[in-house]
């Protein structure tokens, strides 16, 4: 029943991957362009925005989760979507949590680039899309640091996921929430086993990314 | 699964201690088999569970805090409160029992001794059912529950966490029996009280009012409540915990305990 | 000649709090089919001007105009490589133009080949030597065949052969595709070699623009004269006959029939001749050799003449250059047409 | 009793600052040198170490907290220190959680530096300590991103803090654990109020750091 | 002369997967009180060699030795500024030496002043123009008064004046404090001007090291000859009398009394004279002008002589240089002592 069989473990792990990778992609899709914009040419108000983004990294996930959860609750403004305790709600919360980290790290990467770099690209008449692609290649190291850090954050996050997903068996139960659950049940062995799986997952993902990141240079 | 929840699924909010015992995981599958209604269980703090009920964010609740439950009933947010099972709280403490509470007549007396001797005591202080019981006992002992004394530790966290703290601090603690048994192996604490009347711990199922909250699935919720009071559920409860702890964790309450609809 | 780019009434203030640099360019045009060299000392604002021409700076006043569909490409003073291979660097700009793959590939390789780095095509562009990187940046710009090509110190880092080739390439681009080229360089001789016109920038202000020979031989003021290599600059008094008197003792013949008064007399070192009796020019008497140094090709003599320091150049290893030594007295001559006269404020000047 | 009075709020906030700033300093003291070392010259095994560090960012705080807690338990190897449920234990857990992030971000910053930079410093005969100081100045942007990100992480962390500190009133109760507590109590308003305080703190700290970070360039 | 640095049996393989570069330096010394110029085309390994001399590369075989307490300082091809002010950049290295504050301040400012950037002392070092940055890097290195100074293309980015000054500074440092200087430069003339000895690097291999005049006038092989500016290289047959026959028709007199056979005859352009009847050297007959170009100071003539392309230099604006045009026939002469003879494999050479 509450025993951890292979079947359950697999489905929890898959769900974890699904939620985390989706959130990661969304966070990147939103955060990278934002970071590139904020990290580029200075403009009035940029510093204020940066300060806000940076503060965002300190937003407690439990509260972010709570906010999102209340949004999706039956009584909440988005109650009609019937997304309370759903994977979708979890993803929304995760994206919100990862976003500031992604933006802040992309900003740091873009800002440390040689300022002439952007000018050189422009004067070669390279259109915007290609420019972005070249920029991403250029800030590869910083970008992958951002990806790995936010993946780590998303993967190990529990507070928001608990609030929005509710650890529903077979639906929104992911690795971290089950770890918490087993901890609260006093079944530390199962908790550790799941933690090992989580770390293993991260090891694989981070290992892959690290390979890419530092693969070219030796 | 997540897709057909629109048709046949129920959101049940329970306190963590119920979820942590593992009872629901054996109790609910037969209900699904029988009715095809899937029960999605969210375990939260007692306060949070009651609030979910009050705001119509769940279909039904299982809690063990009679007074607030009754208030909620009176407010009309829930339509029914049915006591389904019970067990006992225990006061656990270090085996040496410095406050000699094992010799106390009842729990009230035991608490009085602990406080008089300024013995270490861990309070959950989190508005949970267990904590409410503690406050009730304190008050009955003529003690002021809001008074702090050296040796009192207020954890503001769940039962398991609080038991761990008590274990480390060699302190007394009021705990529900289920969690205590689950953590028995990890904390060097001994149950120092027996099943006395004032330590009774009653679990009720609360049906959130579909009249007040149209989204609530009143029909299915009632089905579940009925099931929880039915033969199958009761026999499951009777057996639950025997294998792991050598005794049942919950005792079903006779159907006569059902209260009329408000 | 068609105008390719024109900077008009340009005022560009420094973009940072701690510097007070200001660029003022009343009017500067870069024409099609010509190479414009931009000369100036360090910090004069040459790179800033080039960036402004490329549209990479936003001037506070004035503007830069060009034909809107002309491609303007700039190679920076510190060349920038994109992460990726050498080939990627060159081809990416072409690919972005949606040219067919085969053409991109061919044009990229041709450009690399032309700049002698086709062997490095697969190499990561971040691991090139200084000169290889410069060649890459140049190849990338040339491959685009832009209408306007702006080059900031393109000869830096290049070896003699590559410099030679680049000079030819510039002339060829101008001749073949009518490209408009602006080259910033600190190498006066190189500028004289490749350019049609020269612009002189000093302290952020455009001092002179004009055909190469005019700027080299008729600089508008003392500092410009120094900058364009007119290193013999003598304070003198011009008389009505066009003779410039130095210390009232000796005179330099000029073709200037201007109002008499204080002047600077300017003479390029190569126009000061050691009079070996072939009767070219007019004699101005003897000078005493005070120093000489050779860079292998050219020997530079410093001579003392009428209390002034004069310089002249000789081809090393020949005749006088071989035998000269400090203290020798040599007869000097010059042609009055080569002498450039600048008015001098009585209390002004250097 | 469980009402949030100003007095309590102040003491919780101060405790939070104490724990977080101490952890941050320790994490930086350990992580920055490590990051500089890993980000510098390539050496055999570097990539493996980087992979591990990167995976470390995915270590679930609950589990890290549990491990640290068990270390300090009476029965644990460090039980004799009597640090169970103490501020010190919390700090240890926080440091462990922040460390991979600090190291990874410093590595990314150092690695994006012009490789000649380090050589130039060496050939000026600058001694090691000064070299490190110069390096830190140079990677200022990346470094401050690392500081802010780890501060955010530490400040908003709850799982490990709960396990090691236990949210004991007047002792180890910090902002995040009280937020969690109020959430579980269903007192969402108090939770939000505390979250606002937390965000305010972060806003001040991150704002200060952002000012420094992007102050010089405009 | 005392040895300041010695590279011995150095083999340095490329440090990356995609390049196969290998540096081989059997023996190279940098002496105190001398300037060694390192010449070579782009990608020859000059910067790599300099880094090796500075102890910044770990060779796979061999080693670089120097007096252990000698400070070696290097200025990179791409100068690097540290974040902070210009003054900070210069003073930080001095401060790290635990010199008293006042001395640090004075020496820093002196160095900045010397390189003409003392006005920029408070400016952020990341916001300098190319030349200003180069000056900063040089000032930083000179302020340290190192025993060994390694400079990689230090003349790049500098304007004419600053190049002049730097040349003087190098000579002064050598004369006054006995510094050992190694300068990498692609500017042959600059190298000839400042150096005592020249090392030639080609394709990663050290081809020749020796006193400047020896390397310039007696290069060891064809490629070195080309590199050091001996651009007139003619394939000929040497006979027993020392005449080198070109196509069996015309001959060039040499002082070489070696075994007859196929040779390269090398002659620096400045040693090929237009015979204007002053009887210097021996006549070799007429050449036809095929091209001429002037860089303002020097005019370079290309001549066709016996089917070969020969080059010679003239000072612009004087005599022949003023009147010459394509197609002219000019009498050529040279001194046999100036002719350098290199053995040529019958099937070898270029
Ligand atoms: N970081 C690097 N990784 C791998 N190969 C490199 C790296 N830097 C340079 N090389 C290669 O090593 C060779 C020698 O480079 P080096 O920089 O020493 O040349 P150089 O003589 O200084 O040339 P230049 O005149 O262009 O500065 C070149 O073929 C170059 O491509
Ligand atoms: N990013 C910058 N921010 C502020 N001032 C700058 C910046 N770059 C250059 N300057 C200043 O503007 C002035 C002109 O710089 P610019 O780079 O245009 O000079 P330049 O003529 O190209 O000099 P060089 O021959 O040294 O390359 C200089 O005084 C320089 O210090
Ligand atoms: Mg410039
Ligand atoms: Mg180099």
PDB file of C-alpha atoms in Angstrom, chain A residues 50-207:
ATOM      1  CA  UNK A  50      16.715  44.324 -11.670  1.00  0.00           C
ATOM      2  CA  UNK A  51      16.251  44.960  -7.974  1.00  0.00           C
ATOM      3  CA  UNK A  52      12.750  43.508  -8.195  1.00  0.00           C
ATOM      4  CA  UNK A  53      13.912  40.463 -10.112  1.00  0.00           C
ATOM      5  CA  UNK A  54      16.677  39.894  -7.628  1.00  0.00           C
ATOM      6  CA  UNK A  55      14.253  40.196  -4.734  1.00  0.00           C
ATOM      7  CA  UNK A  56      12.017  37.721  -6.454  1.00  0.00           C
ATOM      8  CA  UNK A  57      14.633  35.082  -5.772  1.00  0.00           C
ATOM      9  CA  UNK A  58      13.778  35.454  -2.108  1.00  0.00           C
ATOM     10  CA  UNK A  59      10.068  34.849  -2.527  1.00  0.00           C
ATOM     11  CA  UNK A  60       9.233  31.943  -0.231  1.00  0.00           C
ATOM     12  CA  UNK A  61       7.919  29.066  -2.343  1.00  0.00           C
ATOM     13  CA  UNK A  62       5.288  28.163   0.229  1.00  0.00           C
ATOM     14  CA  UNK A  63       3.701  31.539  -0.188  1.00  0.00           C
ATOM     15  CA  UNK A  64       4.023  31.551  -3.941  1.00  0.00           C
ATOM     16  CA  UNK A  65       2.379  28.150  -3.827  1.00  0.00           C
ATOM     17  CA  UNK A  66      -0.331  29.383  -1.547  1.00  0.00           C
ATOM     18  CA  UNK A  67      -1.064  32.323  -3.807  1.00  0.00           C
ATOM     19  CA  UNK A  68      -1.271  30.172  -6.871  1.00  0.00           C
ATOM     20  CA  UNK A  69      -3.338  27.603  -5.014  1.00  0.00           C
ATOM     21  CA  UNK A  70      -5.805  30.243  -3.850  1.00  0.00           C
ATOM     22  CA  UNK A  71      -5.997  31.515  -7.366  1.00  0.00           C
ATOM     23  CA  UNK A  72      -7.036  28.099  -8.574  1.00  0.00           C
ATOM     24  CA  UNK A  73      -9.174  27.164  -5.592  1.00  0.00           C
ATOM     25  CA  UNK A  74     -12.856  26.727  -6.199  1.00  0.00           C
ATOM     26  CA  UNK A  75     -13.351  29.943  -4.315  1.00  0.00           C
ATOM     27  CA  UNK A  76     -10.566  31.658  -6.251  1.00  0.00           C
ATOM     28  CA  UNK A  77     -10.769  33.884  -9.303  1.00  0.00           C
ATOM     29  CA  UNK A  78      -9.656  31.052 -11.592  1.00  0.00           C
ATOM     30  CA  UNK A  79     -11.799  28.446  -9.850  1.00  0.00           C
ATOM     31  CA  UNK A  80     -13.870  27.885 -12.966  1.00  0.00           C
ATOM     32  CA  UNK A  81     -10.854  26.377 -14.700  1.00  0.00           C
ATOM     33  CA  UNK A  82     -11.138  23.473 -12.252  1.00  0.00           C
ATOM     34  CA  UNK A  83      -7.384  23.333 -11.937  1.00  0.00           C
ATOM     35  CA  UNK A  84      -7.215  23.078  -8.146  1.00  0.00           C
ATOM     36  CA  UNK A  85      -4.653  20.514  -7.126  1.00  0.00           C
ATOM     37  CA  UNK A  86      -3.553  19.871 -10.657  1.00  0.00           C
ATOM     38  CA  UNK A  87      -0.313  19.432 -12.498  1.00  0.00           C
ATOM     39  CA  UNK A  88      -1.038  22.685 -14.280  1.00  0.00           C
ATOM     40  CA  UNK A  89      -1.248  24.608 -11.045  1.00  0.00           C
ATOM     41  CA  UNK A  90       2.034  23.077  -9.908  1.00  0.00           C
ATOM     42  CA  UNK A  91       3.667  24.171 -13.124  1.00  0.00           C
ATOM     43  CA  UNK A  92       2.428  27.709 -12.746  1.00  0.00           C
ATOM     44  CA  UNK A  93       3.916  27.882  -9.268  1.00  0.00           C
ATOM     45  CA  UNK A  94       7.215  26.346 -10.350  1.00  0.00           C
ATOM     46  CA  UNK A  95       7.531  28.752 -13.228  1.00  0.00           C
ATOM     47  CA  UNK A  96       6.956  31.684 -10.923  1.00  0.00           C
ATOM     48  CA  UNK A  97       9.606  30.397  -8.561  1.00  0.00           C
ATOM     49  CA  UNK A  98      12.210  29.668 -11.221  1.00  0.00           C
ATOM     50  CA  UNK A  99      11.639  32.835 -13.218  1.00  0.00           C
ATOM     51  CA  UNK A 100      13.604  35.323 -11.101  1.00  0.00           C
ATOM     52  CA  UNK A 101      16.560  32.961 -10.945  1.00  0.00           C
ATOM     53  CA  UNK A 102      16.574  32.461 -14.705  1.00  0.00           C
ATOM     54  CA  UNK A 103      16.234  36.166 -15.405  1.00  0.00           C
ATOM     55  CA  UNK A 104      18.875  37.200 -12.878  1.00  0.00           C
ATOM     56  CA  UNK A 105      21.444  34.709 -14.106  1.00  0.00           C
ATOM     57  CA  UNK A 106      20.833  35.520 -17.762  1.00  0.00           C
ATOM     58  CA  UNK A 107      21.189  39.199 -16.953  1.00  0.00           C
ATOM     59  CA  UNK A 108      24.513  38.563 -15.256  1.00  0.00           C
ATOM     60  CA  UNK A 109      25.720  36.521 -18.226  1.00  0.00           C
ATOM     61  CA  UNK A 110      24.653  39.083 -20.817  1.00  0.00           C
ATOM     62  CA  UNK A 111      26.046  41.983 -18.843  1.00  0.00           C
ATOM     63  CA  UNK A 112      29.483  40.394 -18.563  1.00  0.00           C
ATOM     64  CA  UNK A 113      29.722  40.137 -22.328  1.00  0.00           C
ATOM     65  CA  UNK A 114      32.049  42.518 -24.154  1.00  0.00           C
ATOM     66  CA  UNK A 115      29.803  45.502 -24.905  1.00  0.00           C
ATOM     67  CA  UNK A 116      31.138  45.576 -28.460  1.00  0.00           C
ATOM     68  CA  UNK A 117      29.832  42.069 -29.033  1.00  0.00           C
ATOM     69  CA  UNK A 118      26.268  43.213 -29.525  1.00  0.00           C
ATOM     70  CA  UNK A 119      27.404  46.040 -31.778  1.00  0.00           C
ATOM     71  CA  UNK A 120      29.455  43.683 -33.925  1.00  0.00           C
ATOM     72  CA  UNK A 121      26.459  41.441 -34.460  1.00  0.00           C
ATOM     73  CA  UNK A 122      24.297  44.386 -35.387  1.00  0.00           C
ATOM     74  CA  UNK A 123      26.733  45.771 -37.882  1.00  0.00           C
ATOM     75  CA  UNK A 124      26.890  42.460 -39.685  1.00  0.00           C
ATOM     76  CA  UNK A 125      23.262  42.946 -40.549  1.00  0.00           C
ATOM     77  CA  UNK A 126      22.189  39.836 -38.723  1.00  0.00           C
ATOM     78  CA  UNK A 127      18.432  39.775 -38.074  1.00  0.00           C
ATOM     79  CA  UNK A 128      17.064  39.717 -34.551  1.00  0.00           C
ATOM     80  CA  UNK A 129      16.287  36.010 -34.284  1.00  0.00           C
ATOM     81  CA  UNK A 130      19.737  34.993 -35.401  1.00  0.00           C
ATOM     82  CA  UNK A 131      21.181  37.586 -33.101  1.00  0.00           C
ATOM     83  CA  UNK A 132      19.442  36.008 -30.163  1.00  0.00           C
ATOM     84  CA  UNK A 133      20.639  32.599 -31.192  1.00  0.00           C
ATOM     85  CA  UNK A 134      24.224  33.843 -31.472  1.00  0.00           C
ATOM     86  CA  UNK A 135      23.925  35.561 -28.124  1.00  0.00           C
ATOM     87  CA  UNK A 136      22.740  32.381 -26.471  1.00  0.00           C
ATOM     88  CA  UNK A 137      25.700  30.513 -27.913  1.00  0.00           C
ATOM     89  CA  UNK A 138      27.957  33.214 -26.641  1.00  0.00           C
ATOM     90  CA  UNK A 139      26.660  33.210 -23.073  1.00  0.00           C
ATOM     91  CA  UNK A 140      26.525  29.418 -23.106  1.00  0.00           C
ATOM     92  CA  UNK A 141      28.343  29.053 -19.797  1.00  0.00           C
ATOM     93  CA  UNK A 142      26.175  31.491 -17.908  1.00  0.00           C
ATOM     94  CA  UNK A 143      23.050  30.212 -19.572  1.00  0.00           C
ATOM     95  CA  UNK A 144      23.691  26.640 -18.628  1.00  0.00           C
ATOM     96  CA  UNK A 145      24.476  27.715 -15.083  1.00  0.00           C
ATOM     97  CA  UNK A 146      21.054  29.344 -15.112  1.00  0.00           C
ATOM     98  CA  UNK A 147      19.408  26.225 -16.530  1.00  0.00           C
ATOM     99  CA  UNK A 148      21.050  23.920 -14.039  1.00  0.00           C
ATOM    100  CA  UNK A 149      20.414  26.176 -11.072  1.00  0.00           C
ATOM    101  CA  UNK A 150      16.756  26.576 -11.903  1.00  0.00           C
ATOM    102  CA  UNK A 151      16.362  22.904 -12.675  1.00  0.00           C
ATOM    103  CA  UNK A 152      17.887  22.173  -9.283  1.00  0.00           C
ATOM    104  CA  UNK A 153      15.536  24.632  -7.669  1.00  0.00           C
ATOM    105  CA  UNK A 154      12.472  23.263  -9.409  1.00  0.00           C
ATOM    106  CA  UNK A 155      13.396  19.653  -8.865  1.00  0.00           C
ATOM    107  CA  UNK A 156      14.010  20.010  -5.149  1.00  0.00           C
ATOM    108  CA  UNK A 157      11.186  22.413  -4.443  1.00  0.00           C
ATOM    109  CA  UNK A 158       8.477  21.128  -2.168  1.00  0.00           C
ATOM    110  CA  UNK A 159       6.588  23.977  -0.520  1.00  0.00           C
ATOM    111  CA  UNK A 160       4.859  25.362  -3.582  1.00  0.00           C
ATOM    112  CA  UNK A 161       4.311  21.973  -5.114  1.00  0.00           C
ATOM    113  CA  UNK A 162       2.612  20.795  -1.972  1.00  0.00           C
ATOM    114  CA  UNK A 163       0.330  23.828  -1.865  1.00  0.00           C
ATOM    115  CA  UNK A 164      -0.674  23.700  -5.477  1.00  0.00           C
ATOM    116  CA  UNK A 165      -0.517  20.019  -6.256  1.00  0.00           C
ATOM    117  CA  UNK A 166      -1.504  18.572  -2.902  1.00  0.00           C
ATOM    118  CA  UNK A 167       0.584  15.409  -3.304  1.00  0.00           C
ATOM    119  CA  UNK A 168      -2.421  13.565  -4.763  1.00  0.00           C
ATOM    120  CA  UNK A 169      -1.544   9.977  -5.340  1.00  0.00           C
ATOM    121  CA  UNK A 170      -1.237   9.112  -8.996  1.00  0.00           C
ATOM    122  CA  UNK A 171      -1.879  12.699  -9.996  1.00  0.00           C
ATOM    123  CA  UNK A 172       0.293  15.338  -8.463  1.00  0.00           C
ATOM    124  CA  UNK A 173       2.548  13.281  -6.299  1.00  0.00           C
ATOM    125  CA  UNK A 174       6.143  14.009  -7.156  1.00  0.00           C
ATOM    126  CA  UNK A 175       9.430  13.015  -5.620  1.00  0.00           C
ATOM    127  CA  UNK A 176       9.749  15.893  -3.200  1.00  0.00           C
ATOM    128  CA  UNK A 177       6.215  15.720  -1.910  1.00  0.00           C
ATOM    129  CA  UNK A 178       6.498  12.004  -1.329  1.00  0.00           C
ATOM    130  CA  UNK A 179       9.771  12.546   0.459  1.00  0.00           C
ATOM    131  CA  UNK A 180       8.046  15.007   2.737  1.00  0.00           C
ATOM    132  CA  UNK A 181       5.149  12.664   3.210  1.00  0.00           C
ATOM    133  CA  UNK A 182       7.312   9.743   4.190  1.00  0.00           C
ATOM    134  CA  UNK A 183       9.266  11.992   6.512  1.00  0.00           C
ATOM    135  CA  UNK A 184       6.078  13.050   8.230  1.00  0.00           C
ATOM    136  CA  UNK A 185       5.015   9.435   8.461  1.00  0.00           C
ATOM    137  CA  UNK A 186       8.275   8.636  10.161  1.00  0.00           C
ATOM    138  CA  UNK A 187       9.308   6.373   7.299  1.00  0.00           C
ATOM    139  CA  UNK A 188      12.700   7.813   6.808  1.00  0.00           C
ATOM    140  CA  UNK A 189      13.999   4.844   4.834  1.00  0.00           C
ATOM    141  CA  UNK A 190      11.501   5.429   2.064  1.00  0.00           C
ATOM    142  CA  UNK A 191      12.248   9.132   2.220  1.00  0.00           C
ATOM    143  CA  UNK A 192      15.932   8.493   1.766  1.00  0.00           C
ATOM    144  CA  UNK A 193      15.297   6.060  -1.050  1.00  0.00           C
ATOM    145  CA  UNK A 194      13.245   8.651  -2.898  1.00  0.00           C
ATOM    146  CA  UNK A 195      15.855  11.309  -2.199  1.00  0.00           C
ATOM    147  CA  UNK A 196      18.437   9.035  -3.759  1.00  0.00           C
ATOM    148  CA  UNK A 197      16.282   8.728  -6.865  1.00  0.00           C
ATOM    149  CA  UNK A 198      15.882  12.494  -6.964  1.00  0.00           C
ATOM    150  CA  UNK A 199      19.600  13.034  -6.649  1.00  0.00           C
ATOM    151  CA  UNK A 200      20.188  10.409  -9.299  1.00  0.00           C
ATOM    152  CA  UNK A 201      17.864  12.219 -11.665  1.00  0.00           C
ATOM    153  CA  UNK A 202      19.595  15.492 -10.988  1.00  0.00           C
ATOM    154  CA  UNK A 203      22.961  13.852 -11.416  1.00  0.00           C
ATOM    155  CA  UNK A 204      21.970  12.623 -14.849  1.00  0.00           C
ATOM    156  CA  UNK A 205      20.445  15.917 -15.940  1.00  0.00           C
ATOM    157  CA  UNK A 206      23.165  18.105 -14.469  1.00  0.00           C
ATOM    158  CA  UNK A 207      25.810  15.737 -15.709  1.00  0.00           C
TER     159      UNK A 207
END
